[in-house]
Short mmCIF file of C-alpha atoms in Angstrom, two decimals:
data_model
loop_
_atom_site.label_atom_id
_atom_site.label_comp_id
_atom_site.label_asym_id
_atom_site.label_seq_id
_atom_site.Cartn_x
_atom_site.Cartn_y
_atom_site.Cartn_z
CA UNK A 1 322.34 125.50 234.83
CA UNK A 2 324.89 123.24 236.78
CA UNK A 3 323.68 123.08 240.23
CA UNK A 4 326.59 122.38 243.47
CA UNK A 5 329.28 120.24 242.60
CA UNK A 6 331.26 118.32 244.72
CA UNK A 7 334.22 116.54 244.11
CA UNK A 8 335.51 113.66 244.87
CA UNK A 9 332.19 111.64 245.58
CA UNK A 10 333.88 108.97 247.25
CA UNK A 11 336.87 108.82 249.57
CA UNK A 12 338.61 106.51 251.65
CA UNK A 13 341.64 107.67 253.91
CA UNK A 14 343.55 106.17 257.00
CA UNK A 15 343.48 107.66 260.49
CA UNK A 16 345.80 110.05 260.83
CA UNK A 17 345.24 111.43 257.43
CA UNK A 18 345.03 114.92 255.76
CA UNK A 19 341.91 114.92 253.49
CA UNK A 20 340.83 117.94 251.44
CA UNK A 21 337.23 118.66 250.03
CA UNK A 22 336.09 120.55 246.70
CA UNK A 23 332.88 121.91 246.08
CA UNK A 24 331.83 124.43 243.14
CA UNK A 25 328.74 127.09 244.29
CA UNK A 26 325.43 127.12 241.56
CA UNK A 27 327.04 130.49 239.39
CA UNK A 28 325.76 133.80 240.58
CA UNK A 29 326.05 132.36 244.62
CA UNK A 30 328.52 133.93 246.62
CA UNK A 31 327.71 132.18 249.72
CA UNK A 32 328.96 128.14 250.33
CA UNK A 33 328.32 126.51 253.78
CA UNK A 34 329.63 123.27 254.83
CA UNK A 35 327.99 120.20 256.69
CA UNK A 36 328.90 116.90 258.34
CA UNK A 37 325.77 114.10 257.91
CA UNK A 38 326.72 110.92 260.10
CA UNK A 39 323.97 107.83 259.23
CA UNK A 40 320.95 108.06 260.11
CA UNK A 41 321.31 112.34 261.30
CA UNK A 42 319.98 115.26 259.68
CA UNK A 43 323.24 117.23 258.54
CA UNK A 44 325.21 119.58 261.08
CA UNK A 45 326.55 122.56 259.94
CA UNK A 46 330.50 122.98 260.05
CA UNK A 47 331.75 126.39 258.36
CA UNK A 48 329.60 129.31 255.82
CA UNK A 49 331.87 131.79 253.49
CA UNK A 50 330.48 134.41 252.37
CA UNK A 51 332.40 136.56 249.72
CA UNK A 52 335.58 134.70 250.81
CA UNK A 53 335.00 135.47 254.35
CA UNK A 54 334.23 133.24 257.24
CA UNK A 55 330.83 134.14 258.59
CA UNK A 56 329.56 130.89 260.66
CA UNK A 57 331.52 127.80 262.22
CA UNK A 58 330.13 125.20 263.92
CA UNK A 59 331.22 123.13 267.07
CA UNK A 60 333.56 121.57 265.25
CA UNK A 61 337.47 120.98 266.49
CA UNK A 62 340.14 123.12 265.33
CA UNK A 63 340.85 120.02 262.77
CA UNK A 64 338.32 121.25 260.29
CA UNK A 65 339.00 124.23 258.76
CA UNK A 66 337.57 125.77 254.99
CA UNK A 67 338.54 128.39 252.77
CA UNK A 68 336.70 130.48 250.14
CA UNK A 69 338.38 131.12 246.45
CA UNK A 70 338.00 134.54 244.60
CA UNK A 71 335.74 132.37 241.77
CA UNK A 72 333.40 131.11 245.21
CA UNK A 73 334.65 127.96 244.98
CA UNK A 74 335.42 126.28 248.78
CA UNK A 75 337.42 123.63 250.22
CA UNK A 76 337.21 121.89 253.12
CA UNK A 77 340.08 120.04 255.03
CA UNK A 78 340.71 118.06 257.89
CA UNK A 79 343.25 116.91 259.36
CA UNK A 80 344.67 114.28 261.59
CA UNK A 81 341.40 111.96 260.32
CA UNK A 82 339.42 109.89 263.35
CA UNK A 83 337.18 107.14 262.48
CA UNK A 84 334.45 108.91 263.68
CA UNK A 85 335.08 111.75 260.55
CA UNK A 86 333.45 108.98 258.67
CA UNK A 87 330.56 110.71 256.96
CA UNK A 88 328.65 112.15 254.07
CA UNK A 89 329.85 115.84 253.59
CA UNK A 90 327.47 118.09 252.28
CA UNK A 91 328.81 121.76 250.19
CA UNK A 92 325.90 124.01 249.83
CA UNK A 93 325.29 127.60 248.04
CA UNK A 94 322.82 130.24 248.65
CA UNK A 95 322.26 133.59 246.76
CA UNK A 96 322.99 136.54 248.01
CA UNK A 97 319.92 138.31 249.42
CA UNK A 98 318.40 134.92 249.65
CA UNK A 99 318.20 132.47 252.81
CA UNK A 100 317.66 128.81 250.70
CA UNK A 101 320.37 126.50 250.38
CA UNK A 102 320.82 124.00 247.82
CA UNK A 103 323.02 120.97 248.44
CA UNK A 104 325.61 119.09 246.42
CA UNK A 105 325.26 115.16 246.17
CA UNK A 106 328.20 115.27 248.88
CA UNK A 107 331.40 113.55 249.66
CA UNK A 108 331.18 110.01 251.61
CA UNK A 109 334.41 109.71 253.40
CA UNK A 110 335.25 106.37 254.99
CA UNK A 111 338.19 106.79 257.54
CA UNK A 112 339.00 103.34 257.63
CA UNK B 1 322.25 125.12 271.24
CA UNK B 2 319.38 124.95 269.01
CA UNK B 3 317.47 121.63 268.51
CA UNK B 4 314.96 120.45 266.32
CA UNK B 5 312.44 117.51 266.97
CA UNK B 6 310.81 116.02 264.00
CA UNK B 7 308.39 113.98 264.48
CA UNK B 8 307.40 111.24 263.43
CA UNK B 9 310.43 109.24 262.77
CA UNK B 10 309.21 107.12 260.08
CA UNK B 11 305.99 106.19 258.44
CA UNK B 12 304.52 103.39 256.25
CA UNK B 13 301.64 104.09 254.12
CA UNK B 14 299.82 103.02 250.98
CA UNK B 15 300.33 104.73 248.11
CA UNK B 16 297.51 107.52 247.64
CA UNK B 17 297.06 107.90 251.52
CA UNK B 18 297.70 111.98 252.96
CA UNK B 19 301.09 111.96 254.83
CA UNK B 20 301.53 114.79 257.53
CA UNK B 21 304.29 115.67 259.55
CA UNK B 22 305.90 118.37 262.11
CA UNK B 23 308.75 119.73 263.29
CA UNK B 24 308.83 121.55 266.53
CA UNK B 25 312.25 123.71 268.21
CA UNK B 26 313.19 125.36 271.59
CA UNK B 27 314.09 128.78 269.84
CA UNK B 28 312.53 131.15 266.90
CA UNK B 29 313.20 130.81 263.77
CA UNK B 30 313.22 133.37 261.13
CA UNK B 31 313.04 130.79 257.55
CA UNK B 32 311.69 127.20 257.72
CA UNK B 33 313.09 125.08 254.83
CA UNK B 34 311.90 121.19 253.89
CA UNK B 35 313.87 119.18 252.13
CA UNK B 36 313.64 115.54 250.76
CA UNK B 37 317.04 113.25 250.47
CA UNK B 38 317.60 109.84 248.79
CA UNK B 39 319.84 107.18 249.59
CA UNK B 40 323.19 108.86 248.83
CA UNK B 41 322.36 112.19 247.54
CA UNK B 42 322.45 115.72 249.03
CA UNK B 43 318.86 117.05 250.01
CA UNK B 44 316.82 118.76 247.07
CA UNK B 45 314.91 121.77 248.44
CA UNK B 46 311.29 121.60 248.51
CA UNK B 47 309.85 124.39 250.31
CA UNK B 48 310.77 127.60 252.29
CA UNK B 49 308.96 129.44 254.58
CA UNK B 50 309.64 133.02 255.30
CA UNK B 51 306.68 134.78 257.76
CA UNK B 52 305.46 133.21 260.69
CA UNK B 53 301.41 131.58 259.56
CA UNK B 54 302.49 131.53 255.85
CA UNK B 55 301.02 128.76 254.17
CA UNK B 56 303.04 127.59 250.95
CA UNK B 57 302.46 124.73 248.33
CA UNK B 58 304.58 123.14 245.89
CA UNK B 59 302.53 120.65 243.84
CA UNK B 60 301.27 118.01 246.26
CA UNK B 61 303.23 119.24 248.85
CA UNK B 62 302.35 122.09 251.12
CA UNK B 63 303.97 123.56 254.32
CA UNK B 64 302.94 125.75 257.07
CA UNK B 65 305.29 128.07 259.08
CA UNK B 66 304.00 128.13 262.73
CA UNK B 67 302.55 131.16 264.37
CA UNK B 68 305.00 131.11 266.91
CA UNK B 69 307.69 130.42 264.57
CA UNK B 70 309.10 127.42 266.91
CA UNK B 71 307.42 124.83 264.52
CA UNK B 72 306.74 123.56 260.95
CA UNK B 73 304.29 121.24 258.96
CA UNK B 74 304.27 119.40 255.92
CA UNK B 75 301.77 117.61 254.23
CA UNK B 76 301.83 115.70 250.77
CA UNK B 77 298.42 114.63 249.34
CA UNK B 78 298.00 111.53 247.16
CA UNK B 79 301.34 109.69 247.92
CA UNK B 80 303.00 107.80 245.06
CA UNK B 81 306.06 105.54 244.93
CA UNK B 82 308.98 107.93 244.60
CA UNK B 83 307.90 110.12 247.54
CA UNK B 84 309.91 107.44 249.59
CA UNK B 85 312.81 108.63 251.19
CA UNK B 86 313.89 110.97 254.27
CA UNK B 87 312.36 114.16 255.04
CA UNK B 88 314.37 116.84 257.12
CA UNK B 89 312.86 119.83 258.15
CA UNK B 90 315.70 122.61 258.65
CA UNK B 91 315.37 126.31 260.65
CA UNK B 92 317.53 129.25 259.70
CA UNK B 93 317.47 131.97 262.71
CA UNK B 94 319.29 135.27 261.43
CA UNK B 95 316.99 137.12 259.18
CA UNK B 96 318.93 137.95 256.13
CA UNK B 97 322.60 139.89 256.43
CA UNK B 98 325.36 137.72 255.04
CA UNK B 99 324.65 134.31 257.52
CA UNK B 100 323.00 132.65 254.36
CA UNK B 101 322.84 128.89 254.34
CA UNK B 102 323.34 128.19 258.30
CA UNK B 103 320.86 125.75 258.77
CA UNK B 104 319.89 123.53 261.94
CA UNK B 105 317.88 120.38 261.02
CA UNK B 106 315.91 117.96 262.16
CA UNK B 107 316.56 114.24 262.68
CA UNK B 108 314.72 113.45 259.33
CA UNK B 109 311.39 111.70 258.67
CA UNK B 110 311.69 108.14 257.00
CA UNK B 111 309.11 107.44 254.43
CA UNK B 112 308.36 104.72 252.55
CA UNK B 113 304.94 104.25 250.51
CA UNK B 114 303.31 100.92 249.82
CA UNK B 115 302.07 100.39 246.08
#
């Protein structure tokens, strides 16, 4: 079975950019939280969907925002890029009823 | 907000040395989850924990869910080569409901084994 998938892997964008993110849940996982892993840091958690529904965000600014598609599927965006959005961005899915989550291989974004 | 200390923050080792270590948080947690990452990848699950004293093994690995359920263990027996890389222990706080996936982690625990 496929496991996450993210697309694209690698990214570079200006400051001041828009920059959308995909990411495809493991099939049968209805759930698909989002997280921002700067060098060096364990990952922080940005946004969870569940069943196309925002159910968690994290202390994030108002220039990250997600969505959830009727096949599961996610995007995040952000807008109005800082150099400091410079990071690896992790999509992971989780089954419903269960609490694990299993990670993508990520976006790395360079806001150069 | 939540925090989690993991401790410690890197170790070097020979290969087929024990390797312990702990992760420790202000608040409760309900699931304890370990996960390993390598150099550009997303973290691959290798445990969860679900009831506080549960003891859990997955091959040479094996984790332990405190008794207060503010900390976490994990050991790995018999190191070899590719356990290098970083170690993150990760706390989930709501028991079940629809907050899947919301995880707080730790600052990750480097590892790098010695042939």
């Amino acid at each position: 079975d496929a496991g996450v998938t993210q697309s694209p892997t690698h990214l570079i964008k200006t400051r001041g950019q828009h920059v959308t993110l995909r990411c495809s849940p493991i099939s049968g996982h209805k759930s698909v939280s989002w997280y921002q892993q700067v060098l060096g840091q364990g990952p922080q958690f940005i946004f969870q969907y569940y069943e196309k529904e925002e159910r968690g965000r994290g202390n994030f600014p108002d220039r990250f925002s997600a969505r959830q598609f009727p096949n599961y599927s996610s995007e995040l965006n952000v807008n109005a890029l800082l150099l400091g959005d410079s990071a690896l961005y992790l999509c992971a899915s989780s089954p419903r009823g269960g609490t694990e989550a299993f990670f993508g291989q990520g976006t790395r974004l360079t806001v150069v | 907000g939540q925090q989690l200390n993991q401790s410690p923050q890197s170790m070097f080792i020979q290969e087929g040395e024990d390797v312990s270590m702990n992760c420790t948080s202000s608040s409760i947690f309900n699931t304890w989850l370990w996960y390993k990452q390598d150099p550009g990848e997303g973290p691959v699950l290798l445990i969860a924990l679900y009831k506080a004293g549960e003891l859990t093994s997955n091959g040479r690995l094996t984790a332990q869910f405190g008794i207060t359920r503010k900390d976490s263990f994990l050991n790995i027996s018999a190191s070899i080569p590719s356990d290098v890389g970083i170690y993150f222990c990760a706390g989930q706080l709501d028991a079940g409901g629809t907050s899947y996936g919301k995880l707080t982690f730790g600052q990750g625990t480097i590892l790098t084994v010695h042939p």
